[in-house]
Tab-separated table of C-alpha atoms and ligand atoms in Angstrom:
chain	number	residue	atom	x	y	z
A	1	MET	CA	-0.001	-0.094	-0.116
A	2	ASN	CA	1.178	3.304	-1.195
A	3	SER	CA	1.877	5.152	2.729
A	4	ILE	CA	0.704	8.583	0.948
A	5	ASP	CA	-2.949	7.408	0.624
A	6	LYS	CA	-3.490	6.874	4.205
A	7	ASN	CA	-2.380	10.327	4.883
A	8	ILE	CA	-4.651	12.398	1.998
A	9	ILE	CA	-8.445	13.375	3.283
A	10	VAL	CA	-10.379	14.866	0.026
A	11	ILE	CA	-13.645	16.861	1.157
A	12	SER	CA	-16.227	17.625	-1.129
A	13	GLY	CA	-19.635	18.744	-1.192
A	14	PRO	CA	-21.781	21.876	-3.496
A	15	SER	CA	-19.983	25.356	-2.820
A	16	GLY	CA	-21.958	27.084	0.022
A	17	CYS	CA	-21.792	23.617	2.052
A	18	GLY	CA	-19.689	25.062	4.469
A	19	LYS	CA	-16.585	23.168	3.411
A	20	ASP	CA	-14.046	25.911	3.810
A	21	THR	CA	-15.316	26.854	7.460
A	22	VAL	CA	-15.859	23.325	8.524
A	23	VAL	CA	-11.701	22.511	7.370
A	24	LYS	CA	-11.041	25.560	8.718
A	25	LYS	CA	-12.352	24.455	12.586
A	26	MET	CA	-10.676	21.165	11.748
A	27	LEU	CA	-7.171	22.382	11.475
A	28	GLN	CA	-7.831	24.484	14.625
A	29	MET	CA	-8.627	21.803	16.365
A	30	ASP	CA	-6.154	19.269	15.363
A	31	GLU	CA	-2.910	20.006	14.581
A	32	ARG	CA	-1.520	16.373	12.355
A	33	PHE	CA	-4.374	18.591	9.087
A	34	ILE	CA	-2.415	20.500	6.882
A	35	LEU	CA	-4.258	22.101	4.295
A	36	SER	CA	-3.470	21.188	0.785
A	37	VAL	CA	-2.658	24.934	-0.829
A	38	SER	CA	-5.307	24.786	-4.796
A	39	ALA	CA	-4.089	26.424	-7.656
A	40	THR	CA	-6.926	28.292	-9.501
A	41	THR	CA	-7.411	31.437	-12.297
A	42	ARG	CA	-10.561	32.288	-10.153
A	43	GLU	CA	-10.206	36.509	-9.279
A	44	ARG	CA	-9.053	36.881	-5.516
A	45	ARG	CA	-11.967	37.334	-3.237
A	46	PRO	CA	-10.820	40.521	-1.244
A	47	ILE	CA	-10.693	38.211	2.484
A	48	GLU	CA	-8.608	35.883	0.295
A	49	LYS	CA	-4.531	36.059	0.139
A	50	ASP	CA	-2.923	34.544	-2.769
A	51	GLY	CA	-0.687	31.347	-1.479
A	52	VAL	CA	-2.575	30.988	1.871
A	53	ASP	CA	-6.671	30.075	0.347
A	54	TYR	CA	-5.021	29.515	-3.166
A	55	ILE	CA	-2.489	30.120	-5.156
A	56	PHE	CA	-3.383	32.574	-8.358
A	57	LEU	CA	-1.911	32.066	-11.367
A	58	THR	CA	-3.262	33.627	-15.079
A	59	SER	CA	-4.628	30.898	-17.610
A	60	GLU	CA	-0.842	31.324	-19.023
A	61	ASP	CA	0.824	29.956	-16.374
A	62	PHE	CA	-1.919	27.843	-15.252
A	63	ILE	CA	-1.305	25.787	-18.872
A	64	GLN	CA	2.050	26.095	-18.524
A	65	LYS	CA	1.804	24.267	-14.976
A	66	VAL	CA	-0.094	21.466	-16.932
A	67	SER	CA	2.014	20.856	-19.309
A	68	GLU	CA	4.686	20.883	-17.107
A	69	CYS	CA	3.120	17.640	-15.190
A	70	GLU	CA	2.819	19.858	-12.161
A	71	PHE	CA	-0.978	18.546	-10.875
A	72	LEU	CA	-1.791	16.034	-9.253
A	73	GLU	CA	-5.478	16.086	-10.898
A	74	TYR	CA	-7.297	20.017	-12.296
A	75	THR	CA	-10.726	20.643	-13.511
A	76	LEU	CA	-12.671	23.221	-14.654
A	77	TYR	CA	-15.483	24.690	-12.937
A	78	CYS	CA	-17.447	27.567	-13.548
A	79	ASN	CA	-15.585	29.006	-16.469
A	80	ASN	CA	-11.967	28.464	-14.160
A	81	TYR	CA	-9.147	26.666	-13.514
A	82	TYR	CA	-8.978	24.799	-10.193
A	83	GLY	CA	-6.272	21.930	-9.405
A	84	THR	CA	-4.086	20.222	-6.835
A	85	LEU	CA	-0.188	20.695	-7.280
A	86	LYS	CA	1.462	17.382	-6.876
A	87	LYS	CA	4.400	19.507	-4.779
A	88	GLN	CA	1.393	20.203	-2.057
A	89	ILE	CA	0.768	16.587	-1.357
A	90	GLU	CA	4.471	14.804	-1.678
A	91	ASP	CA	6.390	18.127	0.285
A	92	LYS	CA	3.033	18.146	3.213
A	93	VAL	CA	3.342	14.293	3.734
A	94	ASN	CA	6.704	14.021	3.583
A	95	ALA	CA	6.781	16.890	5.826
A	96	GLY	CA	4.958	14.260	8.234
A	97	ARG	CA	1.270	15.535	7.880
A	98	VAL	CA	-1.729	14.718	6.894
A	99	VAL	CA	-3.106	16.652	3.846
A	100	VAL	CA	-7.014	17.659	3.532
A	101	LEU	CA	-8.028	18.936	-0.086
A	102	VAL	CA	-10.889	20.711	-0.301
A	103	ILE	CA	-12.119	20.041	-4.078
A	104	GLU	CA	-15.287	19.167	-6.624
A	105	VAL	CA	-16.384	16.230	-7.399
A	106	GLU	CA	-14.267	15.381	-10.645
A	107	GLY	CA	-10.896	16.111	-9.138
A	108	ALA	CA	-12.048	13.648	-6.041
A	109	GLN	CA	-12.533	11.076	-8.441
A	110	ASN	CA	-9.078	11.712	-10.583
A	111	VAL	CA	-7.070	11.287	-6.424
A	112	LYS	CA	-8.752	8.346	-5.661
A	113	LYS	CA	-7.625	7.085	-8.942
A	114	VAL	CA	-4.235	7.764	-7.924
A	115	TYR	CA	-4.172	7.040	-3.668
A	116	PRO	CA	-6.834	4.625	-4.178
A	117	ASP	CA	-6.845	4.129	0.038
A	118	CYS	CA	-7.067	7.577	0.383
A	119	LEU	CA	-10.400	8.859	2.683
A	120	THR	CA	-12.650	11.066	0.901
A	121	ILE	CA	-15.708	12.802	2.700
A	122	PHE	CA	-18.668	14.725	0.871
A	123	LEU	CA	-20.005	17.000	3.141
A	124	ALA	CA	-23.538	17.428	2.089
A	125	PRO	CA	-25.850	21.241	3.086
A	126	PRO	CA	-29.147	20.429	5.318
A	127	SER	CA	-31.700	21.504	2.410
A	128	LEU	CA	-30.565	23.216	-1.030
A	129	GLU	CA	-32.875	25.706	0.278
A	130	GLU	CA	-30.616	25.727	2.557
A	131	LEU	CA	-27.819	26.254	0.608
A	132	GLU	CA	-28.969	29.042	-0.943
A	133	ARG	CA	-29.850	31.192	2.022
A	134	ARG	CA	-25.889	30.289	2.773
A	135	LEU	CA	-25.104	31.382	-0.745
A	136	ARG	CA	-26.445	34.774	-0.853
A	137	ASN	CA	-25.868	35.578	2.570
A	138	ARG	CA	-22.598	35.331	1.902
A	139	ASN	CA	-22.384	37.813	-0.509
A	140	THR	CA	-19.283	36.855	-2.927
A	141	GLU	CA	-20.722	36.455	-5.979
A	142	ASP	CA	-23.627	38.004	-8.189
A	143	ASP	CA	-26.995	36.311	-8.853
A	144	ALA	CA	-25.964	34.833	-11.888
A	145	LYS	CA	-22.573	33.231	-10.853
A	146	ILE	CA	-25.418	32.169	-7.749
A	147	LYS	CA	-27.708	30.452	-10.373
A	148	GLN	CA	-24.649	28.867	-11.420
A	149	ARG	CA	-22.951	27.456	-8.739
A	150	LEU	CA	-26.615	25.883	-7.345
A	151	PHE	CA	-26.919	24.404	-11.112
A	152	LYS	CA	-23.678	22.337	-10.318
A	153	ALA	CA	-24.941	22.080	-6.188
A	154	ASN	CA	-27.473	19.569	-7.833
A	155	GLU	CA	-25.021	17.892	-10.045
A	156	GLU	CA	-22.513	17.233	-7.506
A	157	LEU	CA	-24.947	15.747	-4.739
A	158	GLY	CA	-25.877	13.218	-7.202
A	159	PHE	CA	-22.173	12.103	-6.965
A	160	LYS	CA	-22.498	11.803	-2.840
A	161	SER	CA	-22.965	8.033	-3.175
A	162	SER	CA	-19.868	7.545	-4.135
A	163	TYR	CA	-17.669	8.853	-1.189
A	164	ASP	CA	-16.324	6.708	1.465
A	165	TYR	CA	-18.462	9.011	4.144
A	166	ILE	CA	-21.348	11.534	3.990
A	167	VAL	CA	-21.026	14.053	6.833
A	168	GLU	CA	-23.707	16.623	7.330
A	169	ASN	CA	-23.162	20.044	7.709
A	170	ASN	CA	-25.367	20.893	10.330
A	171	ASP	CA	-23.078	22.527	12.586
A	172	VAL	CA	-19.809	23.442	12.055
A	173	GLU	CA	-17.557	22.477	15.179
A	174	GLU	CA	-18.842	19.048	15.385
A	175	CYS	CA	-19.346	18.360	11.533
A	176	ALA	CA	-15.455	18.936	12.045
A	177	LYS	CA	-15.145	16.258	15.073
A	178	SER	CA	-17.303	14.219	12.937
A	179	ILE	CA	-14.119	13.930	9.867
A	180	ILE	CA	-11.619	13.584	12.582
A	181	ASP	CA	-13.600	10.291	14.269
A	182	ILE	CA	-13.633	9.238	10.610
A	183	PHE	CA	-10.352	9.576	9.983
A	184	ASP	CA	-8.917	8.013	13.194
A	185	SER	CA	-11.457	5.115	13.513
A	186	GLU	CA	-10.033	4.620	8.945
A	187	LYS	CA	-6.667	4.781	10.402
B	1	LIG	P1	-15.073	28.604	-5.077
B	1	LIG	O1	-14.509	29.134	-5.874
B	1	LIG	O2	-15.783	28.271	-4.251
B	1	LIG	O3	-13.749	28.973	-3.883
B	1	LIG	O4	-14.682	27.115	-5.622
B	1	LIG	C1	-15.103	26.291	-6.739
B	1	LIG	C2	-14.647	24.698	-6.245
B	1	LIG	O5	-13.577	24.476	-7.010
B	1	LIG	C3	-15.201	23.642	-4.996
B	1	LIG	O6	-16.085	23.111	-5.491
B	1	LIG	C4	-13.750	23.449	-4.650
B	1	LIG	O7	-14.191	22.584	-3.349
B	1	LIG	C5	-13.022	23.325	-6.008
B	1	LIG	N1	-11.921	23.304	-5.631
B	1	LIG	C6	-10.995	24.186	-4.948
B	1	LIG	N2	-9.404	23.609	-5.358
B	1	LIG	C7	-9.660	23.165	-6.161
B	1	LIG	C8	-8.573	21.867	-6.812
B	1	LIG	O8	-7.373	21.905	-6.532
B	1	LIG	N3	-9.226	21.421	-7.470
B	1	LIG	C9	-10.456	20.855	-7.596
B	1	LIG	N4	-10.928	19.909	-8.543
B	1	LIG	N5	-11.529	21.436	-7.360
B	1	LIG	C10	-10.960	22.349	-6.464
């Protein structure tokens, strides 16, 4: 068995389901975990920091990295590229950490192909109505983009049974704790 697998947790869930908040809580609760910082061509939101939340790249730079085989996986999501850099995983696992990837469903499936024993978790919102409420409340996308993300959310929910576990996000702390418990029980 590849020892990298057991030190990878892949978390997916529709936009607005609270993935980033839950993962942030996990990292605060347990210092074994570290985030894989993805590269993206999406525009940076005002609260985001380059190199911390994402590595923000131009399309040209992203495509250059694709051609140099720097990505473990990448995808086009709502007209922007997102990808996991191999270096993010390898360096962090080699440093003894458990790497958490917060990525969409296609990326999760591709990571599972390379690392079949990694742990995959689908974070489900309590309902689609609640998801829409959260997306609108966070005020980071305009109406057209929210509609596009809700359409995508419906599509993504159809993939939840392909994950090792489905966890419903009703409460951030409980949800983070459930993921840590699942990880420990699987180890
Ligand atoms: P957002 O624009 O809301 O930050 O992210 C949009 C979607 O892209 C989310 O579902 C997020 O999890 C996903 N995503 C972020 N980074 C990656 C990545 O490296 N690879 C893939 N496949 N999806 C990603």
